[in-house]
Amino acid sequence: MNGGNRMSAPTWGLLLLLGLIWGGSFFFARIAVHHIPPFTLVLLRLGLAAVALHLYLAGRFGIYQSLRRLWPQFLLLGLINNAVPHVLLFCGQTQMGAGLASILNATTPIWTVLIGNQLTTDERLTSTKLAGCLIGLLGTVVLLGPSVTSGGSVPFWALSLPILAAISYGFAAIYAKRFKGIAPPVVAAGQLTGSSLIMLPAALIVDQPWTLAAPPLTAIAAILGLALLSTAFAYILYFRIIELAGATNTSLVTLLVPPSALLLGFLFLGERIGSAEITGMLLIAAGLLVLDGRLYAWIKGGFRPDIA
């Protein structure tokens, strides 16, 4: 289970499926936020996913002992890896399409590297990583540029929210290292349980969901898609790919999510992408490839999907 594990054709298929599913989360959210306010939507996504993962685990891997022993840590991980970023993303998606939100959120590995350089001793910023970060951040600037100059259709405050979500994910990735040795499905169920407990009072206070009109069937289907497909099932699939191909190869999914979200938004929501979105996405993708080290390896030794 290391980053150098070979990526077989079936494993590539699973990785593509995961990219489509996580791209679908932006698609589902774009549908649902038109009918359900962000805090309540986050609660429904996390709560339903937590229940689904608990049913899947059925008490295995010492889930209940871990919850009793590590509940403060799960609360904090759930806050910065689920509750905060999901609220930010859903608020941002009230103003922008699924594709653009996914592109901005794809900067997560860049922020993770920058944060890790400051908060850890084992993840220092190398020249290659710095180059990848700069290329990716340039892509972010390209995406934000039109709104900063008042020439964009999406307000700057909304565009900044997926980036803030990506930064929150970056902090969560560093913090999650302390859960090493605990079965990954347990960590997933623990953080979803913690974040659901956080979002329950927040949604009740902010949205007062009992006063909301009943959502249409399309929104209900989008909620179920978010919770069961793009969260609970996606976590199970994610951990399976890590088991087969290692964490490094699995991280390639970051490059697959924005194209999936763009395609779904184009096909089913009538979203269009402009030159700024395309340029920004390509720059961020290039930055991620440089950051990951595969680009240099491919140039030096030829294309090998199993390179770590």
Tab-separated table of N, CA, C and O in Angstrom, residues 215-300:
chain	number	residue	atom	x	y	z
A	215	PRO	N	-38.744	20.970	-0.209
A	215	PRO	CA	-38.009	21.056	-1.473
A	215	PRO	C	-38.619	20.157	-2.534
A	215	PRO	O	-39.279	19.159	-2.204
A	216	PRO	N	-38.430	20.471	-3.806
A	216	PRO	CA	-38.934	19.609	-4.885
A	216	PRO	C	-38.154	18.299	-4.946
A	216	PRO	O	-37.099	18.150	-4.317
A	217	LEU	N	-38.662	17.362	-5.724
A	217	LEU	CA	-38.029	16.051	-5.829
A	217	LEU	C	-36.609	16.147	-6.380
A	217	LEU	O	-35.733	15.365	-6.004
A	218	THR	N	-36.378	17.112	-7.275
A	218	THR	CA	-35.019	17.259	-7.825
A	218	THR	C	-34.019	17.613	-6.736
A	218	THR	O	-32.896	17.097	-6.717
A	219	ALA	N	-34.427	18.482	-5.808
A	219	ALA	CA	-33.538	18.861	-4.710
A	219	ALA	C	-33.332	17.695	-3.752
A	219	ALA	O	-32.215	17.480	-3.255
A	220	ILE	N	-34.389	16.931	-3.486
A	220	ILE	CA	-34.265	15.764	-2.611
A	220	ILE	C	-33.307	14.743	-3.220
A	220	ILE	O	-32.446	14.172	-2.538
A	221	ALA	N	-33.449	14.532	-4.533
A	221	ALA	CA	-32.543	13.606	-5.214
A	221	ALA	C	-31.106	14.108	-5.159
A	221	ALA	O	-30.160	13.327	-4.984
A	222	ALA	N	-30.917	15.437	-5.278
A	222	ALA	CA	-29.572	16.017	-5.204
A	222	ALA	C	-28.978	15.827	-3.813
A	222	ALA	O	-27.781	15.542	-3.673
A	223	ILE	N	-29.797	15.977	-2.767
A	223	ILE	CA	-29.324	15.765	-1.400
A	223	ILE	C	-28.871	14.326	-1.201
A	223	ILE	O	-27.802	14.052	-0.637
A	224	LEU	N	-29.685	13.391	-1.680
A	224	LEU	CA	-29.315	11.978	-1.554
A	224	LEU	C	-28.042	11.675	-2.342
A	224	LEU	O	-27.195	10.895	-1.899
A	225	GLY	N	-27.914	12.305	-3.511
A	225	GLY	CA	-26.700	12.126	-4.295
A	225	GLY	C	-25.488	12.661	-3.568
A	225	GLY	O	-24.424	12.023	-3.534
A	226	LEU	N	-25.628	13.840	-2.962
A	226	LEU	CA	-24.535	14.434	-2.189
A	226	LEU	C	-24.119	13.542	-1.021
A	226	LEU	O	-22.931	13.279	-0.815
A	227	ALA	N	-25.106	13.089	-0.252
A	227	ALA	CA	-24.811	12.369	0.981
A	227	ALA	C	-24.366	10.934	0.732
A	227	ALA	O	-23.334	10.496	1.247
A	228	LEU	N	-25.149	10.198	-0.054
A	228	LEU	CA	-24.907	8.766	-0.188
A	228	LEU	C	-23.881	8.439	-1.258
A	228	LEU	O	-23.032	7.556	-1.069
A	229	LEU	N	-23.932	9.153	-2.386
A	229	LEU	CA	-23.021	8.853	-3.489
A	229	LEU	C	-21.705	9.617	-3.356
A	229	LEU	O	-20.625	9.025	-3.340
A	230	SER	N	-21.787	10.965	-3.234
A	230	SER	CA	-20.582	11.800	-3.272
A	230	SER	C	-19.870	11.916	-1.930
A	230	SER	O	-18.814	12.537	-1.853
A	231	THR	N	-20.447	11.364	-0.874
A	231	THR	CA	-19.784	11.416	0.429
A	231	THR	C	-19.548	10.009	0.972
A	231	THR	O	-18.407	9.550	1.029
A	232	ALA	N	-20.608	9.282	1.344
A	232	ALA	CA	-20.435	7.967	1.956
A	232	ALA	C	-19.774	6.973	0.995
A	232	ALA	O	-18.733	6.385	1.311
A	233	PHE	N	-20.368	6.767	-0.181
A	233	PHE	CA	-19.801	5.810	-1.134
A	233	PHE	C	-18.437	6.277	-1.636
A	233	PHE	O	-17.528	5.463	-1.836
A	234	ALA	N	-18.287	7.583	-1.828
A	234	ALA	CA	-17.007	8.111	-2.319
A	234	ALA	C	-15.879	7.814	-1.338
A	234	ALA	O	-14.761	7.481	-1.747
A	235	TYR	N	-16.151	7.925	-0.030
A	235	TYR	CA	-15.128	7.602	0.956
A	235	TYR	C	-14.734	6.129	0.863
A	235	TYR	O	-13.554	5.777	0.912
A	236	ILE	N	-15.715	5.253	0.750
A	236	ILE	CA	-15.423	3.820	0.649
A	236	ILE	C	-14.590	3.534	-0.592
A	236	ILE	O	-13.597	2.792	-0.552
A	237	LEU	N	-14.969	4.146	-1.710
A	237	LEU	CA	-14.233	3.964	-2.958
A	237	LEU	C	-12.823	4.536	-2.844
A	237	LEU	O	-11.846	3.926	-3.302
A	238	TYR	N	-12.700	5.684	-2.227
A	238	TYR	CA	-11.406	6.342	-2.043
A	238	TYR	C	-10.438	5.452	-1.271
A	238	TYR	O	-9.277	5.259	-1.665
A	239	PHE	N	-10.917	4.885	-0.173
A	239	PHE	CA	-10.053	4.031	0.635
A	239	PHE	C	-9.698	2.738	-0.102
A	239	PHE	O	-8.606	2.185	0.083
A	240	ARG	N	-10.602	2.242	-0.934
A	240	ARG	CA	-10.312	1.048	-1.721
A	240	ARG	C	-9.192	1.327	-2.733
A	240	ARG	O	-8.286	0.506	-2.910
A	241	ILE	N	-9.221	2.477	-3.356
A	241	ILE	CA	-8.180	2.833	-4.328
A	241	ILE	C	-6.840	3.015	-3.626
A	241	ILE	O	-5.795	2.597	-4.142
A	242	ILE	N	-6.845	3.625	-2.431
A	242	ILE	CA	-5.610	3.760	-1.668
A	242	ILE	C	-5.027	2.383	-1.367
A	242	ILE	O	-3.820	2.151	-1.469
A	243	GLU	N	-5.899	1.447	-1.023
A	243	GLU	CA	-5.456	0.088	-0.725
A	243	GLU	C	-4.827	-0.564	-1.955
A	243	GLU	O	-3.830	-1.287	-1.860
A	244	LEU	N	-5.392	-0.310	-3.134
A	244	LEU	CA	-4.913	-0.924	-4.365
A	244	LEU	C	-3.690	-0.223	-4.948
A	244	LEU	O	-2.788	-0.878	-5.489
A	245	ALA	N	-3.644	1.106	-4.860
A	245	ALA	CA	-2.630	1.861	-5.606
A	245	ALA	C	-1.803	2.812	-4.771
A	245	ALA	O	-0.867	3.416	-5.286
A	246	GLY	N	-2.136	2.990	-3.502
A	246	GLY	CA	-1.376	3.909	-2.666
A	246	GLY	C	-1.934	5.316	-2.688
A	246	GLY	O	-2.673	5.712	-3.603
A	247	ALA	N	-1.582	6.085	-1.668
A	247	ALA	CA	-2.129	7.431	-1.517
A	247	ALA	C	-1.653	8.378	-2.613
A	247	ALA	O	-2.398	9.247	-3.062
A	248	THR	N	-0.391	8.214	-3.053
A	248	THR	CA	0.153	9.130	-4.049
A	248	THR	C	-0.589	9.013	-5.374
A	248	THR	O	-0.991	10.007	-5.979
A	249	ASN	N	-0.784	7.780	-5.844
A	249	ASN	CA	-1.525	7.581	-7.084
A	249	ASN	C	-2.974	8.034	-6.941
A	249	ASN	O	-3.562	8.594	-7.867
A	250	THR	N	-3.562	7.782	-5.771
A	250	THR	CA	-4.954	8.167	-5.552
A	250	THR	C	-5.130	9.678	-5.613
A	250	THR	O	-6.190	10.170	-6.000
A	251	SER	N	-4.081	10.425	-5.267
A	251	SER	CA	-4.171	11.881	-5.282
A	251	SER	C	-4.396	12.435	-6.690
A	251	SER	O	-4.776	13.597	-6.855
A	252	LEU	N	-4.177	11.622	-7.713
A	252	LEU	CA	-4.458	12.060	-9.082
A	252	LEU	C	-5.924	12.431	-9.278
A	252	LEU	O	-6.273	13.133	-10.233
A	253	VAL	N	-6.798	11.970	-8.383
A	253	VAL	CA	-8.215	12.281	-8.520
A	253	VAL	C	-8.453	13.786	-8.493
A	253	VAL	O	-9.444	14.285	-9.054
A	254	THR	N	-7.540	14.529	-7.852
A	254	THR	CA	-7.658	15.989	-7.795
A	254	THR	C	-7.744	16.593	-9.192
A	254	THR	O	-8.426	17.603	-9.402
A	255	LEU	N	-7.049	15.981	-10.152
A	255	LEU	CA	-7.041	16.486	-11.522
A	255	LEU	C	-8.307	16.111	-12.284
A	255	LEU	O	-8.610	16.717	-13.312
A	256	LEU	N	-9.042	15.110	-11.780
A	256	LEU	CA	-10.206	14.600	-12.507
A	256	LEU	C	-11.514	15.269	-12.091
A	256	LEU	O	-12.486	15.244	-12.844
A	257	VAL	N	-11.535	15.857	-10.886
A	257	VAL	CA	-12.786	16.415	-10.374
A	257	VAL	C	-13.276	17.622	-11.179
A	257	VAL	O	-14.445	17.657	-11.586
A	258	PRO	N	-12.429	18.648	-11.450
A	258	PRO	CA	-12.941	19.802	-12.202
A	258	PRO	C	-13.492	19.458	-13.587
A	258	PRO	O	-14.581	19.940	-13.954
A	259	PRO	N	-12.795	18.637	-14.416
A	259	PRO	CA	-13.385	18.293	-15.715
A	259	PRO	C	-14.732	17.588	-15.580
A	259	PRO	O	-15.640	17.817	-16.386
A	260	SER	N	-14.863	16.738	-14.549
A	260	SER	CA	-16.134	16.048	-14.326
A	260	SER	C	-17.238	17.045	-13.978
A	260	SER	O	-18.354	16.968	-14.514
A	261	ALA	N	-16.933	17.975	-13.079
A	261	ALA	CA	-17.927	18.979	-12.688
A	261	ALA	C	-18.283	19.885	-13.864
A	261	ALA	O	-19.456	20.238	-14.063
A	262	LEU	N	-17.279	20.266	-14.648
A	262	LEU	CA	-17.531	21.095	-15.831
A	262	LEU	C	-18.419	20.373	-16.823
A	262	LEU	O	-19.362	20.965	-17.387
A	263	LEU	N	-18.144	19.086	-17.049
A	263	LEU	CA	-18.932	18.312	-18.009
A	263	LEU	C	-20.373	18.160	-17.547
A	263	LEU	O	-21.311	18.353	-18.331
A	264	LEU	N	-20.576	17.829	-16.274
A	264	LEU	CA	-21.927	17.671	-15.749
A	264	LEU	C	-22.688	19.000	-15.786
A	264	LEU	O	-23.877	19.035	-16.131
A	265	GLY	N	-22.011	20.091	-15.438
A	265	GLY	CA	-22.654	21.404	-15.485
A	265	GLY	C	-23.029	21.803	-16.891
A	265	GLY	O	-24.097	22.393	-17.128
A	266	PHE	N	-22.173	21.471	-17.859
A	266	PHE	CA	-22.435	21.797	-19.263
A	266	PHE	C	-23.595	20.975	-19.808
A	266	PHE	O	-24.488	21.499	-20.495
A	267	LEU	N	-23.623	19.671	-19.490
A	267	LEU	CA	-24.623	18.777	-20.061
A	267	LEU	C	-26.009	18.961	-19.454
A	267	LEU	O	-27.023	18.908	-20.157
A	268	PHE	N	-26.052	19.179	-18.126
A	268	PHE	CA	-27.344	19.133	-17.443
A	268	PHE	C	-27.803	20.476	-16.868
A	268	PHE	O	-28.986	20.637	-16.568
A	269	LEU	N	-26.891	21.419	-16.691
A	269	LEU	CA	-27.270	22.703	-16.096
A	269	LEU	C	-27.127	23.866	-17.064
A	269	LEU	O	-27.425	25.005	-16.712
A	270	GLY	N	-26.646	23.576	-18.263
A	270	GLY	CA	-26.484	24.635	-19.254
A	270	GLY	C	-25.386	25.615	-18.936
A	270	GLY	O	-25.391	26.744	-19.445
A	271	GLU	N	-24.416	25.204	-18.111
A	271	GLU	CA	-23.315	26.101	-17.760
A	271	GLU	C	-22.328	26.213	-18.922
A	271	GLU	O	-22.091	25.256	-19.643
A	272	ARG	N	-21.769	27.383	-19.075
A	272	ARG	CA	-20.765	27.621	-20.114
A	272	ARG	C	-19.456	28.034	-19.446
A	272	ARG	O	-19.464	28.651	-18.382
A	273	ILE	N	-18.365	27.692	-20.062
A	273	ILE	CA	-17.066	28.073	-19.518
A	273	ILE	C	-16.376	29.002	-20.510
A	273	ILE	O	-16.440	28.802	-21.716
A	274	GLY	N	-15.723	30.019	-19.952
A	274	GLY	CA	-15.022	30.984	-20.791
A	274	GLY	C	-13.533	30.718	-20.815
A	274	GLY	O	-13.027	29.759	-20.216
A	275	SER	N	-12.829	31.595	-21.490
A	275	SER	CA	-11.382	31.415	-21.636
A	275	SER	C	-10.664	31.501	-20.290
A	275	SER	O	-9.670	30.805	-20.061
A	276	ALA	N	-11.157	32.361	-19.381
A	276	ALA	CA	-10.514	32.484	-18.068
A	276	ALA	C	-10.622	31.178	-17.286
A	276	ALA	O	-9.650	30.749	-16.640
A	277	GLU	N	-11.803	30.532	-17.333
A	277	GLU	CA	-11.985	29.269	-16.635
A	277	GLU	C	-11.072	28.186	-17.203
A	277	GLU	O	-10.444	27.420	-16.461
A	278	ILE	N	-11.005	28.104	-18.536
A	278	ILE	CA	-10.159	27.088	-19.175
A	278	ILE	C	-8.690	27.321	-18.847
A	278	ILE	O	-7.959	26.398	-18.464
A	279	THR	N	-8.248	28.580	-18.966
A	279	THR	CA	-6.849	28.904	-18.676
A	279	THR	C	-6.520	28.635	-17.220
A	279	THR	O	-5.478	28.046	-16.895
A	280	GLY	N	-7.402	29.063	-16.333
A	280	GLY	CA	-7.178	28.837	-14.906
A	280	GLY	C	-7.112	27.363	-14.570
A	280	GLY	O	-6.249	26.926	-13.798
A	281	MET	N	-8.020	26.566	-15.157
A	281	MET	CA	-8.025	25.131	-14.883
A	281	MET	C	-6.743	24.465	-15.372
A	281	MET	O	-6.151	23.632	-14.674
A	282	LEU	N	-6.283	24.840	-16.554
A	282	LEU	CA	-5.062	24.247	-17.097
A	282	LEU	C	-3.843	24.618	-16.250
A	282	LEU	O	-2.961	23.788	-16.016
A	283	LEU	N	-3.782	25.877	-15.794
A	283	LEU	CA	-2.657	26.294	-14.956
A	283	LEU	C	-2.660	25.567	-13.609
A	283	LEU	O	-1.613	25.117	-13.122
A	284	ILE	N	-3.841	25.436	-13.006
A	284	ILE	CA	-3.929	24.723	-11.726
A	284	ILE	C	-3.563	23.257	-11.917
A	284	ILE	O	-2.829	22.672	-11.115
A	285	ALA	N	-4.038	22.644	-13.008
A	285	ALA	CA	-3.695	21.245	-13.287
A	285	ALA	C	-2.191	21.089	-13.493
A	285	ALA	O	-1.574	20.138	-12.986
A	286	ALA	N	-1.591	22.017	-14.221
A	286	ALA	CA	-0.142	21.967	-14.438
A	286	ALA	C	0.606	22.118	-13.114
A	286	ALA	O	1.593	21.413	-12.848
A	287	GLY	N	0.129	23.029	-12.272
A	287	GLY	CA	0.754	23.217	-10.967
A	287	GLY	C	0.683	21.963	-10.111
A	287	GLY	O	1.647	21.600	-9.434
A	288	LEU	N	-0.465	21.272	-10.154
A	288	LEU	CA	-0.621	20.047	-9.380
A	288	LEU	C	0.306	18.946	-9.886
A	288	LEU	O	0.860	18.176	-9.109
A	289	LEU	N	0.466	18.868	-11.200
A	289	LEU	CA	1.362	17.865	-11.773
A	289	LEU	C	2.816	18.132	-11.369
A	289	LEU	O	3.558	17.217	-11.022
A	290	VAL	N	3.221	19.402	-11.429
A	290	VAL	CA	4.576	19.754	-11.004
A	290	VAL	C	4.745	19.468	-9.513
A	290	VAL	O	5.760	18.903	-9.076
A	291	LEU	N	3.754	19.842	-8.733
A	291	LEU	CA	3.788	19.637	-7.285
A	291	LEU	C	3.932	18.159	-6.942
A	291	LEU	O	4.658	17.769	-6.028
A	292	ASP	N	3.245	17.322	-7.700
A	292	ASP	CA	3.211	15.891	-7.447
A	292	ASP	C	4.507	15.201	-7.856
A	292	ASP	O	4.834	14.133	-7.356
A	293	GLY	N	5.240	15.779	-8.820
A	293	GLY	CA	6.485	15.186	-9.263
A	293	GLY	C	6.368	14.294	-10.476
A	293	GLY	O	7.370	13.886	-11.064
A	294	ARG	N	5.128	13.973	-10.860
A	294	ARG	CA	4.950	13.085	-12.005
A	294	ARG	C	5.395	13.723	-13.316
A	294	ARG	O	5.920	13.048	-14.196
A	295	LEU	N	5.171	15.018	-13.454
A	295	LEU	CA	5.502	15.675	-14.713
A	295	LEU	C	6.989	15.520	-15.027
A	295	LEU	O	7.362	15.148	-16.155
A	296	TYR	N	7.818	15.777	-14.026
A	296	TYR	CA	9.271	15.631	-14.231
A	296	TYR	C	9.620	14.175	-14.529
A	296	TYR	O	10.454	13.885	-15.395
A	297	ALA	N	8.970	13.263	-13.797
A	297	ALA	CA	9.272	11.848	-13.992
A	297	ALA	C	8.872	11.391	-15.393
A	297	ALA	O	9.571	10.605	-16.031
A	298	TRP	N	7.715	11.871	-15.869
A	298	TRP	CA	7.265	11.485	-17.205
A	298	TRP	C	8.211	12.027	-18.275
A	298	TRP	O	8.518	11.360	-19.249
A	299	ILE	N	8.644	13.279	-18.108
A	299	ILE	CA	9.551	13.878	-19.090
A	299	ILE	C	10.886	13.134	-19.097
A	299	ILE	O	11.475	12.868	-20.157
A	300	LYS	N	11.356	12.769	-17.920
A	300	LYS	CA	12.658	12.130	-17.803
A	300	LYS	C	12.629	10.672	-18.259
A	300	LYS	O	13.532	10.203	-18.962
